[in-house]
Each structure stands twice: as structure tokens, then as C-alpha cells.
Amino acid sequence: MNILKTAKNPELGIITFRSNRRSKRLSIRVKGRDNIIVTLPVGYPVKHAEKFVLEKKEWIKKSLQNLEKKKNVSIIAPDNPYQTKLHLIEFFPVNNTSYNIYFNKGKVRVDYPELHKQNEHMLADNLKKCIEEILRREAKIVIPDMVIRMAAKHDLSFNQISVKNMVTRWGSCSGKRNLNFSLHLMRIPDHLIEYVVLHELAHLTVRNHGKNFWTLLDKYCNGKARQLDKEMRNYTARW
């Protein structure tokens, strides 16, 4: 890919125009404000792409609004407990320079430097990292058990299961039959976690997203594959 131009629109934010030799037509991808990607076929005039963006301005604005609605995570504030699937997390300011996590049955204590209260952005960023570590531990308990049960139910075999801090996808299946899952699955409803697991298990048999894949996944999901896939669009792995 080749970046042709970057422009700032007062209503939409930063727009990046790039060419791709694989592209057959003009396309717009809205990832967020200041992150709008316009992909052009090689040789397509940028000025025509800019005109296309203006024509699609209302659609882009609506897409940005929908992305805001997908922010399904509660605001992380040190004065408020944070509930995960397995733990209630409480935050405590301490006279220290480091962040520490303590597990105690169904509760987790996170100590943070009291001085960091003076920098809300830095504090929020570090508390998110602490929560991600807690979610990682929870995911390593919940997801492998779910994968093993569902794989056995559908007579499927796999190699390894990994939990990673993935934000662009919920899961993946490698050619070596390794299954990877995002720790952020722990932030969505249980029935959708099951859907993602079944989705990746289906890729053990069908590698692409063609008709055969959806037929198989529909069989695994009792005829609700498309419905569950649509429901997944209400969630994002990004904070």
C-alpha cells in the first residue's frame, strides 16, 4: 500500500488516502475520528476520491456515531470499583511509585501511586493495563475450557490455545491449527464468547468465509450464526 495524501476535515477528522494494487474500486473504512482510510485503485485520481468522501460525508458521520455507541466499557475511574466476569476490582491510592495487583478470592485490589491522580490520562492508561492483566488471567481460565468442550462436542482437534491482547480481531486460527483469542472477550456476553470460539473452530475445517464456512458455523450455532455475527458488531475490543 502507498499513502498518497493525508487531509484534515473539520467535521470528520484526519483522512488518509492510499492506493492498493489489489483494490478494484474506491472504498472508505471508518476506524474512528482521525482514522478514516480511503483506499484507491492504482492510478485513481486523488481529487476524485476527495469528492467521493464529501458525497459520503453523512454516512461517515453516522459511522463515527455508531463507533461511539460501541464503546461498551465503563469509564475506568479510581474512585469506582470495576466488575469483571470473575472479580470485583477496587483501586487504592498508595504512597508508592508502582502499580500492584492483589487477588483475594472474588476480589482484586489494585494499588496505584497517589501522585498519578494529578495526571488523569496517565492514571487511566495504567489502570487499563492492570485490568487487561486481570482479564488475561480470567481468559486463560474460561476460554481454554470452553474450547476443549466445544471441540469435543463437534469432534474437532486443534493444536494450541493462546490468549493475546488483540484489539483488531476477537480470534484467529492459524494454518498449524493454533487458536488465538483476545483477552477482551471477557468484556462481552458469554453467549458471544461461545460464538467466537465456534467461529474459530469452524475455521479448522473451512479456512475462508465462504458459503461452506457459514453453513458449517450455522450448524454449530443452531441456525443463529448470522444473527450472532450481527450482534458482535455492537462490541469492540478497543477501550
C-alpha positions as MATLAB code, in Angstrom:
seq = 'MNILKTAKNPELGIITFRSNRRSKRLSIRVKGRDNIIVTLPVGYPVKHAEKFVLEKKEWIKKSLQNLEKKKNVSIIAPDNPYQTKLHLIEFFPVNNTSYNIYFNKGKVRVDYPELHKQNEHMLADNLKKCIEEILRREAKIVIPDMVIRMAAKHDLSFNQISVKNMVTRWGSCSGKRNLNFSLHLMRIPDHLIEYVVLHELAHLTVRNHGKNFWTLLDKYCNGKARQLDKEMRNYTARW';
ca = [
       0.000    0.000    0.000;
       1.099    3.536   -0.723;
      -0.095    6.625    1.182;
      -0.976    9.325   -1.337;
      -2.273   12.088    0.893;
      -3.389   12.908    4.426;
      -6.031   15.588    4.936;
      -7.914   17.004    7.918;
     -11.639   17.611    7.652;
     -13.168   19.830   10.381;
     -16.189   17.522   10.726;
     -14.659   14.106   10.138;
     -11.088   14.412   11.377;
      -7.967   13.083    9.674;
      -8.485   11.216    6.390;
      -5.755    9.108    4.805;
      -5.834    8.391    1.073;
      -3.834    5.361   -0.021;
      -3.534    3.219   -3.122;
      -3.605   -0.554   -3.215;
      -2.817   -2.630   -6.298;
      -5.349   -5.243   -5.166;
      -8.213   -2.754   -4.993;
     -10.682   -2.839   -7.854;
     -12.826    0.041   -6.609;
     -12.811    3.028   -4.274;
     -13.573    2.209   -0.625;
     -13.844    4.012    2.712;
     -13.085    2.427    6.067;
     -14.061    4.317    9.228;
     -11.956    3.219   12.212;
     -12.610    6.325   14.297;
     -12.278   10.078   14.257;
      -8.836   10.966   12.873;
      -8.614    7.437   11.472;
     -10.605    7.343    8.228;
      -8.950    5.307    5.464;
      -9.805    5.825    1.791;
      -8.358    3.128   -0.464;
      -7.947    3.812   -4.181;
      -7.090    1.503   -7.078;
      -3.656    2.282   -8.507;
      -3.885    5.278  -10.855;
      -7.205    6.546   -9.497;
      -7.103   10.386   -9.122;
      -6.997   11.574   -5.507;
      -9.172   14.586   -6.316;
     -11.958   12.245   -7.411;
     -11.573   10.304   -4.161;
     -11.838   13.556   -2.186;
     -15.083   14.356   -3.984;
     -16.351   10.862   -3.161;
     -15.618   11.427    0.535;
     -17.663   14.637    0.506;
     -20.546   12.786   -1.123;
     -20.363   10.163    1.624;
     -19.899   12.669    4.472;
     -23.223   11.935    6.178;
     -22.572    8.182    6.012;
     -19.130    8.687    7.529;
     -20.552   10.860   10.327;
     -23.148    8.184   11.085;
     -20.410    5.527   11.148;
     -18.428    7.633   13.628;
     -21.521    7.929   15.829;
     -22.028    4.154   15.722;
     -18.419    3.607   16.774;
     -19.013    5.796   19.808;
     -22.020    3.663   20.746;
     -19.866    0.545   20.556;
     -17.687    1.723   23.419;
     -19.196   -0.828   25.742;
     -16.693   -0.474   28.564;
     -17.450    1.509   31.683;
     -15.236    4.524   32.282;
     -12.297    3.485   34.403;
     -12.153    5.784   37.409;
     -10.043    5.160   40.525;
     -12.997    6.009   42.791;
     -15.276    3.379   41.209;
     -14.984   -0.426   41.509;
     -14.756   -2.278   38.175;
     -16.663   -5.528   37.775;
     -15.308   -8.259   35.510;
     -16.824  -11.698   34.953;
     -14.905  -13.249   37.843;
     -13.726  -10.389   40.038;
     -14.664   -7.084   41.596;
     -11.682   -4.752   41.151;
     -11.104   -1.939   43.632;
      -8.465    0.773   43.296;
      -6.451    2.194   46.206;
      -4.014    5.150   46.156;
      -0.747    4.421   47.931;
       2.449    6.254   48.711;
       4.430    4.324   46.135;
       5.681    4.656   42.566;
       4.406    1.369   41.144;
       1.131   -0.401   40.339;
       0.441   -3.676   42.131;
      -2.337   -6.246   41.771;
      -3.519   -8.485   44.632;
      -6.021  -11.332   44.156;
      -8.219  -12.442   47.053;
     -10.960  -14.916   46.138;
     -13.574  -12.964   44.144;
     -11.944   -9.578   44.661;
      -8.874   -7.850   43.273;
      -7.059   -4.920   44.858;
      -5.094   -2.610   42.576;
      -2.737   -0.196   44.314;
      -1.677    2.839   42.310;
       0.621    5.824   43.031;
      -1.405    8.592   44.656;
       0.700   11.165   42.812;
      -0.660    9.880   39.489;
      -4.057   11.369   40.326;
      -2.607   14.632   39.066;
      -2.397   13.150   35.550;
      -5.773   11.604   34.699;
      -4.734   10.313   31.277;
      -1.633    8.540   32.581;
      -3.590    7.093   35.512;
      -6.417    5.821   33.299;
      -3.926    4.273   30.859;
      -2.090    2.425   33.615;
      -5.296    1.234   35.287;
      -6.426   -0.154   31.909;
      -3.184   -2.118   31.691;
      -3.851   -3.532   35.157;
      -7.379   -4.528   34.150;
      -6.061   -6.123   30.955;
      -3.706   -8.284   33.032;
      -6.641   -9.370   35.193;
      -8.739  -10.095   32.095;
      -5.850  -12.103   30.642;
      -5.797  -14.330   33.725;
      -9.564  -14.763   33.591;
      -9.493  -15.558   29.867;
      -6.859  -18.259   30.454;
      -9.307  -19.907   32.838;
     -12.540  -19.503   30.870;
     -11.608  -19.796   27.185;
      -9.488  -23.000   27.072;
     -12.190  -24.870   28.980;
     -14.830  -23.615   26.543;
     -12.697  -24.514   23.503;
     -11.999  -28.033   24.764;
     -15.687  -28.692   25.487;
     -16.922  -27.375   22.153;
     -14.173  -29.057   20.139;
     -15.043  -32.388   21.743;
     -18.744  -31.830   21.048;
     -18.091  -31.326   17.335;
     -15.303  -33.926   17.089;
     -12.602  -31.355   16.234;
      -8.898  -31.361   17.050;
      -6.590  -28.376   17.440;
      -3.008  -27.706   18.420;
      -2.551  -24.851   20.901;
      -4.719  -22.196   22.542;
      -3.307  -18.708   23.171;
      -4.793  -15.625   24.820;
      -3.445  -12.321   23.484;
      -4.134   -8.599   23.788;
      -5.705   -8.376   20.327;
      -7.899   -5.354   19.552;
      -8.424   -5.706   15.776;
      -9.950   -9.187   15.945;
     -11.615  -11.367   18.544;
      -9.902  -14.569   17.490;
      -7.887  -16.299   14.791;
      -6.999  -19.774   13.574;
      -3.576  -20.472   12.057;
      -2.647  -22.960    9.368;
      -0.981  -25.041   12.107;
      -4.372  -25.361   13.863;
      -3.376  -22.963   16.629;
      -6.270  -20.969   18.092;
      -5.742  -17.406   19.318;
      -8.261  -15.389   21.311;
      -8.420  -11.797   22.506;
      -8.407  -11.255   26.255;
     -11.087   -8.609   25.598;
     -13.585  -11.415   25.012;
     -14.000  -11.277   28.772;
     -15.761   -7.935   28.319;
     -18.621   -9.247   26.155;
     -21.621  -11.511   26.976;
     -20.940  -15.208   27.498;
     -23.058  -16.380   24.548;
     -20.957  -14.203   22.224;
     -17.720  -15.626   23.627;
     -19.114  -19.037   22.704;
     -19.902  -17.740   19.223;
     -16.302  -16.534   18.708;
     -14.970  -19.891   19.890;
     -17.267  -21.749   17.480;
     -16.281  -19.326   14.703;
     -12.604  -20.180   15.097;
     -13.328  -23.889   15.494;
     -15.198  -23.782   12.181;
     -12.032  -22.403   10.579;
     -10.288  -25.653   11.465;
     -12.414  -27.190    8.712;
     -13.034  -24.259    6.352;
     -10.290  -21.620    6.191;
     -12.243  -18.894    4.378;
     -15.539  -17.083    4.985;
     -17.327  -18.553    2.001;
     -20.707  -20.267    1.812;
     -19.399  -23.578    3.164;
     -17.986  -21.830    6.217;
     -21.274  -20.144    7.121;
     -23.200  -23.370    6.529;
     -20.905  -25.198    8.937;
     -20.937  -22.406   11.529;
     -24.723  -22.233   11.303;
     -24.795  -25.937   12.151;
     -22.610  -25.299   15.220;
     -24.760  -22.306   16.276;
     -28.173  -23.940   15.877;
     -29.027  -21.781   12.873;
     -28.096  -18.484   14.547;
     -24.650  -17.793   13.047;
     -25.623  -14.678   11.084;
     -27.702  -13.345   13.971;
     -24.812  -13.742   16.411;
     -22.353  -12.246   13.925;
     -24.577   -9.184   13.625;
     -24.794   -8.908   17.408;
     -20.989   -8.939   17.634;
     -20.939   -5.652   15.736;
     -22.292   -3.927   18.838;
     -18.994   -4.560   20.599;
     -15.391   -3.568   20.106;
     -12.182   -4.897   21.625;
     -10.799   -1.365   21.832;
     -11.168    0.661   25.004;
];
